[in-house]
Coordinates of C-alpha atoms in Angstrom, one line a residue:
X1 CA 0.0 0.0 0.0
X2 CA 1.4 3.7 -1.3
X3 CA 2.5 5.9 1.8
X4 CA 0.2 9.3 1.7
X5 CA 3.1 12.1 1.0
X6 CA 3.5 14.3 3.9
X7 CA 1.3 17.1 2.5
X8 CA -1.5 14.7 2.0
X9 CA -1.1 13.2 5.7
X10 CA -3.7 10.7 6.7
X11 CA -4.0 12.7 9.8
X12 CA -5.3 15.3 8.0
X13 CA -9.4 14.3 7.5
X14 CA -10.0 17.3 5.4
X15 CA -7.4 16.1 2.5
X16 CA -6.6 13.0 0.8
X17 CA -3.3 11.5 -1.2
X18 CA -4.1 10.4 -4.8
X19 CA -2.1 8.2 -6.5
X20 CA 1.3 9.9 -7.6
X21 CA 2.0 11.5 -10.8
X22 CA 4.4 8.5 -12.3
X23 CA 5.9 5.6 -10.9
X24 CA 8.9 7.6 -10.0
X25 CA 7.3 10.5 -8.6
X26 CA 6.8 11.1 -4.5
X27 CA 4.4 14.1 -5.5
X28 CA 0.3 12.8 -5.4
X29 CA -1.8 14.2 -8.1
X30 CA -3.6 16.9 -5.6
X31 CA 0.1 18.3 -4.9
X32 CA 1.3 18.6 -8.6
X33 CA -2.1 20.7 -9.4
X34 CA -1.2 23.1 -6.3
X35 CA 2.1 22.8 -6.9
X36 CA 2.8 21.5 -3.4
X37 CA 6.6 19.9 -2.4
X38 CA 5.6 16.7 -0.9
X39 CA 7.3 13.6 -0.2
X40 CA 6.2 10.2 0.1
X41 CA 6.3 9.8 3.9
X42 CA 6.0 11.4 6.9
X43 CA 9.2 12.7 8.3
X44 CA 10.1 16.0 6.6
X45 CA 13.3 16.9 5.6
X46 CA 15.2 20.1 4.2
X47 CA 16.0 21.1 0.8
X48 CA 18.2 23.4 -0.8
X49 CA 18.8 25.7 -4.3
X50 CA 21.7 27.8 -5.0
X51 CA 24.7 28.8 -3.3
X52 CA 25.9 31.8 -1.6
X53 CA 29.2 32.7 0.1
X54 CA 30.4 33.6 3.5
X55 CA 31.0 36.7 4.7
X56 CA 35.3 35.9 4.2
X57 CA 34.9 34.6 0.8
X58 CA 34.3 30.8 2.0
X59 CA 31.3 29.1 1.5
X60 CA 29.3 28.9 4.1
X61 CA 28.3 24.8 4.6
X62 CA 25.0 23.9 6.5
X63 CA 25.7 20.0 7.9
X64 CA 23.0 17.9 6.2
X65 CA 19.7 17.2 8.4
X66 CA 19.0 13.6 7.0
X67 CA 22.9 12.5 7.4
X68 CA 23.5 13.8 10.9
X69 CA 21.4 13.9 14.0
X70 CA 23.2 15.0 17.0
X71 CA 23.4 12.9 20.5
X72 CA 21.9 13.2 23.3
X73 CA 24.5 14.1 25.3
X74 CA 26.4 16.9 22.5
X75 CA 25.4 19.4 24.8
X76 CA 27.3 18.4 27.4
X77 CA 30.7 19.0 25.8
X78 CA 33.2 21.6 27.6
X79 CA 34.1 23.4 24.7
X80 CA 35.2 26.8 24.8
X81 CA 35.0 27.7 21.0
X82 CA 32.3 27.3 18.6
X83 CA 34.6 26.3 16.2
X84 CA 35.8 23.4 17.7
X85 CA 32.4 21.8 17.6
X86 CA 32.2 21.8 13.5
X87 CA 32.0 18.0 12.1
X88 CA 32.9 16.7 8.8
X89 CA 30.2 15.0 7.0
X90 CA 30.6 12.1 4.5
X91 CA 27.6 14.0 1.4
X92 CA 28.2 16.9 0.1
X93 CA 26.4 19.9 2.2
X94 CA 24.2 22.5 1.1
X95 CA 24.7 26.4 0.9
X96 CA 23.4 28.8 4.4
X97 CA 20.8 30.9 1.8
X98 CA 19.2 28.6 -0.4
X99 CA 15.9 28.2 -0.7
X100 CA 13.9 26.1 1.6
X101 CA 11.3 23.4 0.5
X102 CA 8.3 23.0 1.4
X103 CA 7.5 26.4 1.0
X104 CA 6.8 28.0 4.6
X105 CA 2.8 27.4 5.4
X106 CA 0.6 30.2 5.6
X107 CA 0.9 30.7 9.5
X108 CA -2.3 32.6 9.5
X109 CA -4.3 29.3 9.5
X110 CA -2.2 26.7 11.2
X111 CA -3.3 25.1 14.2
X112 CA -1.4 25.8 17.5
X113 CA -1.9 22.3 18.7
X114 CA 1.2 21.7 16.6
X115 CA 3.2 22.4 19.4
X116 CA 1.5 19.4 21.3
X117 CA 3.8 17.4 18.6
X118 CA 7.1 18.9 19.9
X119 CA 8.6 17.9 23.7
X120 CA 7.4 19.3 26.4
X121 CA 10.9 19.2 28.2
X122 CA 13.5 20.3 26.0
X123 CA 16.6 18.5 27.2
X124 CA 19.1 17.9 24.2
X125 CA 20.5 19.0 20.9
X126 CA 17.9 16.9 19.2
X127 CA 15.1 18.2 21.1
X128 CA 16.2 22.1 19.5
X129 CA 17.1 20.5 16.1
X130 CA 13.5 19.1 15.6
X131 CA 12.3 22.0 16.5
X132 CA 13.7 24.5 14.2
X133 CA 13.4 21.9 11.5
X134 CA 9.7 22.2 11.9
X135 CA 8.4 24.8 10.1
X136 CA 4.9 25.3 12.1
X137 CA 6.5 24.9 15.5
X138 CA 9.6 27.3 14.5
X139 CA 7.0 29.7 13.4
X140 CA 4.5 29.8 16.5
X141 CA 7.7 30.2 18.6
X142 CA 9.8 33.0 16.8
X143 CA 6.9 34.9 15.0
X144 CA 6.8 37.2 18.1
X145 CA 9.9 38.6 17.1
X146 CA 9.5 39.0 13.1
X147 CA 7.2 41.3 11.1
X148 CA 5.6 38.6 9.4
X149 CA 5.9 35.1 8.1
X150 CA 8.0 36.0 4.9
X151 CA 11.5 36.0 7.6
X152 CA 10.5 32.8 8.9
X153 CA 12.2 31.0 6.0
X154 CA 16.0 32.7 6.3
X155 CA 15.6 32.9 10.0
X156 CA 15.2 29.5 10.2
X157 CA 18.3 28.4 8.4
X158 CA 20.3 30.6 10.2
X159 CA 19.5 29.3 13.5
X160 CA 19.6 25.9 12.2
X161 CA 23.2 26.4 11.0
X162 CA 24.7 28.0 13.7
X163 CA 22.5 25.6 16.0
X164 CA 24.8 22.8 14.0
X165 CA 28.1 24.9 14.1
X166 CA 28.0 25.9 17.6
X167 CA 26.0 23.6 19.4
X168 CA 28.1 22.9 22.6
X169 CA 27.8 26.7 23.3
X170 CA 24.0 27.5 22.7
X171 CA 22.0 24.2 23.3
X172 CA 21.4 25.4 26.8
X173 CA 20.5 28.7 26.5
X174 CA 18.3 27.7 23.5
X175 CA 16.5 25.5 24.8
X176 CA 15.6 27.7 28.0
X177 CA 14.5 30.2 25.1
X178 CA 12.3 27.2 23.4
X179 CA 10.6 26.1 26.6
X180 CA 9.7 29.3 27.8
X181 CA 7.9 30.3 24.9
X182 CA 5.9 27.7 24.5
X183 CA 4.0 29.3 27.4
X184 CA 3.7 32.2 25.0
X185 CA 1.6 30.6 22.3
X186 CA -2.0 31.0 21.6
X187 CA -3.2 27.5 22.1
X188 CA -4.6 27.2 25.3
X189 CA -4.1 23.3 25.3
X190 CA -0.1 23.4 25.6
X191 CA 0.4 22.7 29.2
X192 CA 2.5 25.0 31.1
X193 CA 5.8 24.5 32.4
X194 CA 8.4 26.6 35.1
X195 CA 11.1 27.9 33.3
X196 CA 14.5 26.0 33.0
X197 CA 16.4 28.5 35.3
X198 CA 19.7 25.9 35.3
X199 CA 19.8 25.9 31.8
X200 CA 19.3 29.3 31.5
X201 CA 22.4 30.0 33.8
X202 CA 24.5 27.5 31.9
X203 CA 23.6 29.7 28.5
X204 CA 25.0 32.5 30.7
X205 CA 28.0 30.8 31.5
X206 CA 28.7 29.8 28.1
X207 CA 28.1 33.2 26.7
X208 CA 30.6 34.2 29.1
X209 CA 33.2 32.0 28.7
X210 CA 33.2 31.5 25.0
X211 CA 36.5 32.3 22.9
X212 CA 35.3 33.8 19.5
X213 CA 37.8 32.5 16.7
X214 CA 35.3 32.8 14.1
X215 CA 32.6 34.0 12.6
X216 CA 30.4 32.0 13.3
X217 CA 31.2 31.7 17.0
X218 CA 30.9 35.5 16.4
X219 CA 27.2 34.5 15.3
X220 CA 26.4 31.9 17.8
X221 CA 27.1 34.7 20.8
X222 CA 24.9 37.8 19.1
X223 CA 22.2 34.9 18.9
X224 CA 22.7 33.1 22.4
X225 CA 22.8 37.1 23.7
X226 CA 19.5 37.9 22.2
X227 CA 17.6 34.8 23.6
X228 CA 18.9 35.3 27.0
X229 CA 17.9 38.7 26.9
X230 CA 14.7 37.5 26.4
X231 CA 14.3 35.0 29.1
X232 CA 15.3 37.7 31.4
X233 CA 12.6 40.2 30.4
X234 CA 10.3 37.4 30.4
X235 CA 11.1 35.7 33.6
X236 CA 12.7 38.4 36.0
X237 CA 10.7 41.6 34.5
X238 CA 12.2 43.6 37.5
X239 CA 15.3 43.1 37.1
X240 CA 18.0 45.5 35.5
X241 CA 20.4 42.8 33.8
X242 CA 18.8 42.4 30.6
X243 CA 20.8 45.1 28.9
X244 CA 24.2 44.1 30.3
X245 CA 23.5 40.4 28.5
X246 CA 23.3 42.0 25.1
X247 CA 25.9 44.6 25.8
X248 CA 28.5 41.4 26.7
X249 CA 27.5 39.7 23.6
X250 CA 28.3 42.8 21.4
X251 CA 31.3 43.5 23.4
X252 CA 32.9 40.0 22.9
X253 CA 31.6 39.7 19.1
X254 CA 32.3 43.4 18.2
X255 CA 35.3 42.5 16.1
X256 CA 33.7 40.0 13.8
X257 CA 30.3 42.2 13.3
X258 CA 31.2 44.1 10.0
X259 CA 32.2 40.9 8.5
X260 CA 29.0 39.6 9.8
X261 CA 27.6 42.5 8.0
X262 CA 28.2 41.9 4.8
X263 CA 26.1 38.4 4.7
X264 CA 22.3 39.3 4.7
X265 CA 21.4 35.5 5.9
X266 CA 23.0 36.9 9.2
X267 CA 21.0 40.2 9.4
X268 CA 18.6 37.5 11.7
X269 CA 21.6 37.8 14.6
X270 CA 23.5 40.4 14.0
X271 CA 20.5 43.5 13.9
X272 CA 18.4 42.8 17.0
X273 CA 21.3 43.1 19.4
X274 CA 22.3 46.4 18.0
X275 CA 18.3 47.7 18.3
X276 CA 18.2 46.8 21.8
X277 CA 21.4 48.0 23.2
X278 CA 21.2 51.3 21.3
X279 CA 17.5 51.7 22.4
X280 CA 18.2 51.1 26.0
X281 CA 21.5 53.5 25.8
X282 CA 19.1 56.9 24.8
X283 CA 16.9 55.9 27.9
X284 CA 20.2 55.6 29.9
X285 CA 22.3 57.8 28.1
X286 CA 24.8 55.3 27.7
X287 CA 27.4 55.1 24.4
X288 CA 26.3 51.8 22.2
X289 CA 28.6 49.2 21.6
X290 CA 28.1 49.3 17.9
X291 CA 27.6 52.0 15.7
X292 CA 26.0 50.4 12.4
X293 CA 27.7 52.2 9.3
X294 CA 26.0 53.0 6.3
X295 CA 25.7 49.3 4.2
X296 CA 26.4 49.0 0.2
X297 CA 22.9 47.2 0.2
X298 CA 19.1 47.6 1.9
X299 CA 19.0 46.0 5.0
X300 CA 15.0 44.6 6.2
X301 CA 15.3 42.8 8.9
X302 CA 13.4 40.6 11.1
X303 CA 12.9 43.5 14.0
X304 CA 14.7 46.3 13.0
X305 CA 12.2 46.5 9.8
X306 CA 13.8 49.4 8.0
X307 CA 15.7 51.5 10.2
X308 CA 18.7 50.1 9.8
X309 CA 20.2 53.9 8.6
X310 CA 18.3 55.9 11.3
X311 CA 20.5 53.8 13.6
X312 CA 23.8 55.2 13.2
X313 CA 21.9 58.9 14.2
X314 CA 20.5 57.7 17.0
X315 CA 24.2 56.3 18.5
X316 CA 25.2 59.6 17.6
X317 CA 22.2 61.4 19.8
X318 CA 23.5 58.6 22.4
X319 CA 26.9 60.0 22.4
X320 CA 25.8 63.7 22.7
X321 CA 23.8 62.8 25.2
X322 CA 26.4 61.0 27.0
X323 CA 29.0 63.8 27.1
X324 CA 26.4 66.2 28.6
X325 CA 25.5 63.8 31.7
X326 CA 29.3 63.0 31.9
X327 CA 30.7 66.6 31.7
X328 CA 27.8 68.6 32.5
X329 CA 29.4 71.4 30.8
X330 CA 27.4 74.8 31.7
X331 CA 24.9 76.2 29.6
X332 CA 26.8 78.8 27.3
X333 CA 30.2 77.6 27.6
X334 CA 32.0 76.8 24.5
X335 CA 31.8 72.7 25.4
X336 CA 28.0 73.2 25.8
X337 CA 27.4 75.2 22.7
X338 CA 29.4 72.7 21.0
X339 CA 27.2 69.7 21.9
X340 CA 24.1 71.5 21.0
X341 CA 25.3 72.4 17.8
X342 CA 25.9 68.4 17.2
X343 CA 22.1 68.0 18.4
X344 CA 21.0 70.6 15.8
X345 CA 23.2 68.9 13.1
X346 CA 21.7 65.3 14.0
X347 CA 17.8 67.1 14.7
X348 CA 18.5 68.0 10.7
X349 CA 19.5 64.6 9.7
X350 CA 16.6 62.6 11.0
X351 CA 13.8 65.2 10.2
X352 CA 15.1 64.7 6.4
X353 CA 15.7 60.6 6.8
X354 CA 13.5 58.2 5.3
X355 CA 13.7 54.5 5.6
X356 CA 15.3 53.0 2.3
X357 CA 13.3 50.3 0.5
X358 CA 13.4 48.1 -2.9
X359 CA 11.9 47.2 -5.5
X360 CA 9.0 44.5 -4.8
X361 CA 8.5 45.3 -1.1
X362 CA 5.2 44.4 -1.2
X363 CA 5.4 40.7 -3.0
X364 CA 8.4 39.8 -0.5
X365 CA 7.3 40.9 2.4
X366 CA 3.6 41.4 2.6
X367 CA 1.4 44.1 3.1
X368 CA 0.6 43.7 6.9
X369 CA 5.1 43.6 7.8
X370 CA 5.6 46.6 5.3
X371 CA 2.6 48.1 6.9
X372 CA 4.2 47.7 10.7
X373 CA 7.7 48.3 9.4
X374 CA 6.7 51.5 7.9
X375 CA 5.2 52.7 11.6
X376 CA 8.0 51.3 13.0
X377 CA 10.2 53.6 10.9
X378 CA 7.8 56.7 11.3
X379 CA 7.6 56.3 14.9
X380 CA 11.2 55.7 15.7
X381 CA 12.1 59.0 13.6
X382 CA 9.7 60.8 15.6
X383 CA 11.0 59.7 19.0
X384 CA 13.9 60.8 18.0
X385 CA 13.0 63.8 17.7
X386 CA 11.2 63.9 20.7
X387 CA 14.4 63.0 22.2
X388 CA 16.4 65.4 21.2
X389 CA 13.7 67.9 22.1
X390 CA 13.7 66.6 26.1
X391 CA 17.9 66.5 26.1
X392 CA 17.3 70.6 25.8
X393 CA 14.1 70.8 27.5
X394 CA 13.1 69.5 30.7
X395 CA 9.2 68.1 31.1
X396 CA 6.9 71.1 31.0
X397 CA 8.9 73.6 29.3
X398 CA 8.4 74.1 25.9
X399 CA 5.6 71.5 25.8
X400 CA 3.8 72.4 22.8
X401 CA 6.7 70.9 20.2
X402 CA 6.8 67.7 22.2
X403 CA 3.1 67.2 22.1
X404 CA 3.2 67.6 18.8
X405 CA 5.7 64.8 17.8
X406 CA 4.0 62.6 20.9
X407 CA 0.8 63.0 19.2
X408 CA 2.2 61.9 15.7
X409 CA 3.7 59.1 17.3
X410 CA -0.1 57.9 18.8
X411 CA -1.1 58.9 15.4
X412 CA 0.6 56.5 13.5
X413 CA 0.0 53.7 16.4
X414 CA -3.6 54.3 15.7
X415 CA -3.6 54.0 11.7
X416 CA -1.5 50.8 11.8
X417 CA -4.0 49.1 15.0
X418 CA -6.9 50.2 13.0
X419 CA -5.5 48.9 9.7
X420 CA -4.5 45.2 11.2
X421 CA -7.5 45.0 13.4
X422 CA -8.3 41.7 11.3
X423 CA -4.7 40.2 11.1
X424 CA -5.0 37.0 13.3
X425 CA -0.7 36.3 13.6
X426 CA 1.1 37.3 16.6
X427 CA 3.7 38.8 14.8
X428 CA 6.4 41.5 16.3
X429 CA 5.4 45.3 16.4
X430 CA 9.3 46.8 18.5
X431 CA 7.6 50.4 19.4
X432 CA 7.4 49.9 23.1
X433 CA 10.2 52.4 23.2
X434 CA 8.6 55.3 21.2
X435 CA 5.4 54.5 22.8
X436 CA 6.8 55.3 26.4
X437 CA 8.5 58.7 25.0
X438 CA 5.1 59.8 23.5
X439 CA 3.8 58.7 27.4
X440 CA 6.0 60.5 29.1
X441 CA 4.5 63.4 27.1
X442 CA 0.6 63.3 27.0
X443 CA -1.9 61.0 29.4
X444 CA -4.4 58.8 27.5
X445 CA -4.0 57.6 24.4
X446 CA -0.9 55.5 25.3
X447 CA -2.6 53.5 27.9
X448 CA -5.2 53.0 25.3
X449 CA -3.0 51.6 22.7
X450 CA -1.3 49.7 24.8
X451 CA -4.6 47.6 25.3
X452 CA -5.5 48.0 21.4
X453 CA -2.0 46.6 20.4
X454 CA -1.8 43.6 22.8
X455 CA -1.3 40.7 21.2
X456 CA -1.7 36.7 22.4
X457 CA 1.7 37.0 22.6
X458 CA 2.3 39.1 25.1
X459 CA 5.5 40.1 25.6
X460 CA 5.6 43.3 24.1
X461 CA 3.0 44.5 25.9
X462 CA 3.9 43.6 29.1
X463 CA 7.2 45.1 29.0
X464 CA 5.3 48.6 28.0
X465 CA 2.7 48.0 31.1
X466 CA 6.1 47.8 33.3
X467 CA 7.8 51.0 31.6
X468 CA 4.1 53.0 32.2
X469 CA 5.4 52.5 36.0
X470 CA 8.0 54.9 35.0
X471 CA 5.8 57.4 33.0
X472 CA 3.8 57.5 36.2
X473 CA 6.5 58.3 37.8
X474 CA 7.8 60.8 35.5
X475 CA 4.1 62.5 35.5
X476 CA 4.0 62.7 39.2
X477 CA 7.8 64.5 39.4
X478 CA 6.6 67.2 37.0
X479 CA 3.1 67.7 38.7
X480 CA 5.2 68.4 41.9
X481 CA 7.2 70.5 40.3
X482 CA 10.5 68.8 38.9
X483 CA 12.3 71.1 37.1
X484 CA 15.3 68.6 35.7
X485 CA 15.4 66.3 32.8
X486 CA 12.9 63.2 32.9
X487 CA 16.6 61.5 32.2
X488 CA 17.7 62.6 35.6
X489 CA 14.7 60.1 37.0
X490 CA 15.9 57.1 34.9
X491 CA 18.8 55.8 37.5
X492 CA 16.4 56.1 40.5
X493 CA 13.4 54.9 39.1
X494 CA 13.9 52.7 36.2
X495 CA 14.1 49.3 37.4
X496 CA 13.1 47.1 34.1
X497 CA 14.3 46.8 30.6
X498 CA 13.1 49.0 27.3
X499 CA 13.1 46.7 24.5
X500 CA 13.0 48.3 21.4

């Protein structure tokens, strides 16, 4: 008796395998007329097209999934460089940025109870290579932190190949990441588990401890960085160490990063770390670890949508900023005059700067992530602004221009919430920060998109709900008559992180 492919699964009562196209074929009659990939049997497995080089001119080899499964005990290994972990592998391997097949699923439709399939305990290697290798369940976990479904595809092949690459140094703090989030799904049938605190620390540990001697140990800490990050917003929310996680990770792979630059299938690891710790250095007025340089090509990422050229103006407002809390030159001496000038210089700059695009935005990426990268561009520009605005002004004086860019930033919040009021994915929307700044600002209509913008996923959110502790705050200091910078409140009062 033919096997159904795994498209046309017998599990599945609302479609059924015909008989396959020719003898030789594994594609059913149904799949060939949809033009569905499908196999003859149940166990999926990856496939590639074309070829792409890494960032030093070598190709960059992805270990084949059908030919290698890791042990159970990989994860265990004391290794102190990524590098060390690479295997040799007897077929011939495919490229990082080929194409995927099957095709990613529409993840509007798909059924959470997916995740039911995957383990509830995540203990080994194997246990985070099955997971990424599934489409659906790599998709309900990571789509909280991607505009849309269209970055599922790359982002899955990078984790899977520095997942394979650097295993003895990220399997931990992985798989803390993968079993916390499975509280974070919309099912409400996935039963709910403590987080994996030990592991967690041992992801620590290794991001610590790790010796970067290339690139893709370079990789492996930007991406163990970011998920630990996570778990700390997520499962200490009033604690202050998230930042100095990402700031460690940027520090150790600092070196390797422009290098990193230069291969888009890495954008996945390398952009997100650089949102976050520049974000939380304007709040803190703190110098970022990188400053991202203008790039010979458009870079869309995953969570940085399209602002990566609005970021190297906002490490410059970061270092402005900096030198006036560190020197606190007075107001009309030449040291003073000659930061504000840099603050005018920048103001120009970003009230001219629009997010670069391409050609066939819209068929790549969808029109619900252009739409929320767009707002995320527009509102980022504008709290900049409004930034630079408070660096001169403290709250309550000149009040009027800051209104004004705090109301376009609930503006455009408003147009994008009303515009995606049917979308049903739990996709990322990083404007928590410019969403506080227009808080700080006005009372209302923050609190109210707050509630309109929540998501099943509810991370995002949450975090905002923790930072509107610190508006209240802020409000209260200028009702009893605060006369400093809302800044000045931000070591004595600001106890959580500000994602981007």
């Amino acid at each position: 008796m033919a096997k159904a492919c795994d498209h046309c699964n017998p599990n599945n009562e609302n479609e059924k395998c015909t008989s396959p196209t020719s003898p030789t074929s594994p594609t059913c009659i149904r799949c060939s007329r949809l033009k569905t990939v499908s196999t003859a049997h149940h166990t999926k497995r990856m496939k590639y097209r074309s070829s792409s080089k890494s960032p030093d001119g070598r190709d960059l080899e992805v270990p084949n999934v059908a030919s290698q499964q890791p042990s159970s005990n990989e994860n265990e290994s004391d290794v102190s460089s990524c590098s060390s972990s690479q295997r040799s592998f007897s077929s011939s391997p495919p490229r990082v940025d080929e194409a995927w097949t099957p095709e990613t699923p529409d993840f509007l439709v798909l059924s959470p109870e997916k995740l039911l399939a995957a383990p509830n305990n995540f203990q080994t290697t194997s246990d985070a290579l099955r997971t990424v290798m599934d489409v659906e369940t790599f998709t309900f976990i990571h789509l909280p932190f991607m505009f849309g479904g269209s970055f599922v595809p790359i982002s899955q092949k990078t984790v899977y190949v520095i997942l394979q690459l650097c295993a003895p140094i990220l399997t931990e703090g992985y798989l803390a990441f993968l079993g916390l989030m499975t509280n974070y799904q919309k099912s409400l049938v996935v039963r709910r588990h403590e987080p994996d605190m030990l592991k967690a620390a041992k992801g620590l540990q290794r991001l610590r401890s790790v010796k970067i001697a290339h690139h893709y140990d370079a990789a492996c800490v930007l991406f163990l960085g970011q998920t630990m990050y996570v778990f700390n917003v997520l499962t200490a929310p009033y604690s202050s160490t998230a930042h100095s996680i990402v700031r460690s990770a940027l520090m150790s792979a600092k070196p390797w990063i422009p290098k990193l630059l230069q291969a888009p299938v890495m954008d996945t690891v390398t952009m997100s770390p650089i949102l976050i710790d520049t974000i939380e250095c304007l709040v803190h007025r703190e110098i970022p670890i990188i400053r991202l340089d203008p790039q010979r090509r458009v870079i869309i990422d995953r969570y940085g949508g399209l602002c990566a050229t609005l970021l190297p103006h906002l490490y410059d407002i970061c270092k402005c900023s900096n030198a006036l809390k560190i020197n606190t030159p007075a107001v009309g001496s030449k040291s003073y005059s000659a930061i504000h000038d840099q603050l005018d210089e920048i103001e120009d700059i970003i009230r001219r700067w629009r997010p670069q695009t391409m050609t066939g935005l819209f068929e790549n990426y969808g029109q619900h992530a252009v739409l929320a990268m767009v707002t995320q561009a527009n509102v980022y520009r504008l709290a900049a602004l409004l930034i630079l605005h408070r660096l001169r002004y403290p709250l309550g004086v000149e009040d009027e221009e800051a209104h004004k860019l705090a109301n376009g930033i609930f503006s455009e919040l408003t147009f994008f919430a009303k515009a995606a009021v049917n979308v049903k994915d739990s996709s990322a929307l990083p404007v928590v920060f410019p969403l506080t700044m227009a808080m700080l600002e006005i009372n209302g209509p923050g609190e109210d998109l707050i509630e309109r913008l929540a998501s099943p996923f509810t991370a995002q959110s949450a975090s905002a709900w923790r930072l509107h502790d610190f508006v209240k705050v802020a409000r209260s200091s200028r009702e009893a008559g605060f006369e400093g910078l809302w800044f000045d409140l931000v070591d004595s009062h600001l106890r959580v992180a500000v994602p981007p």
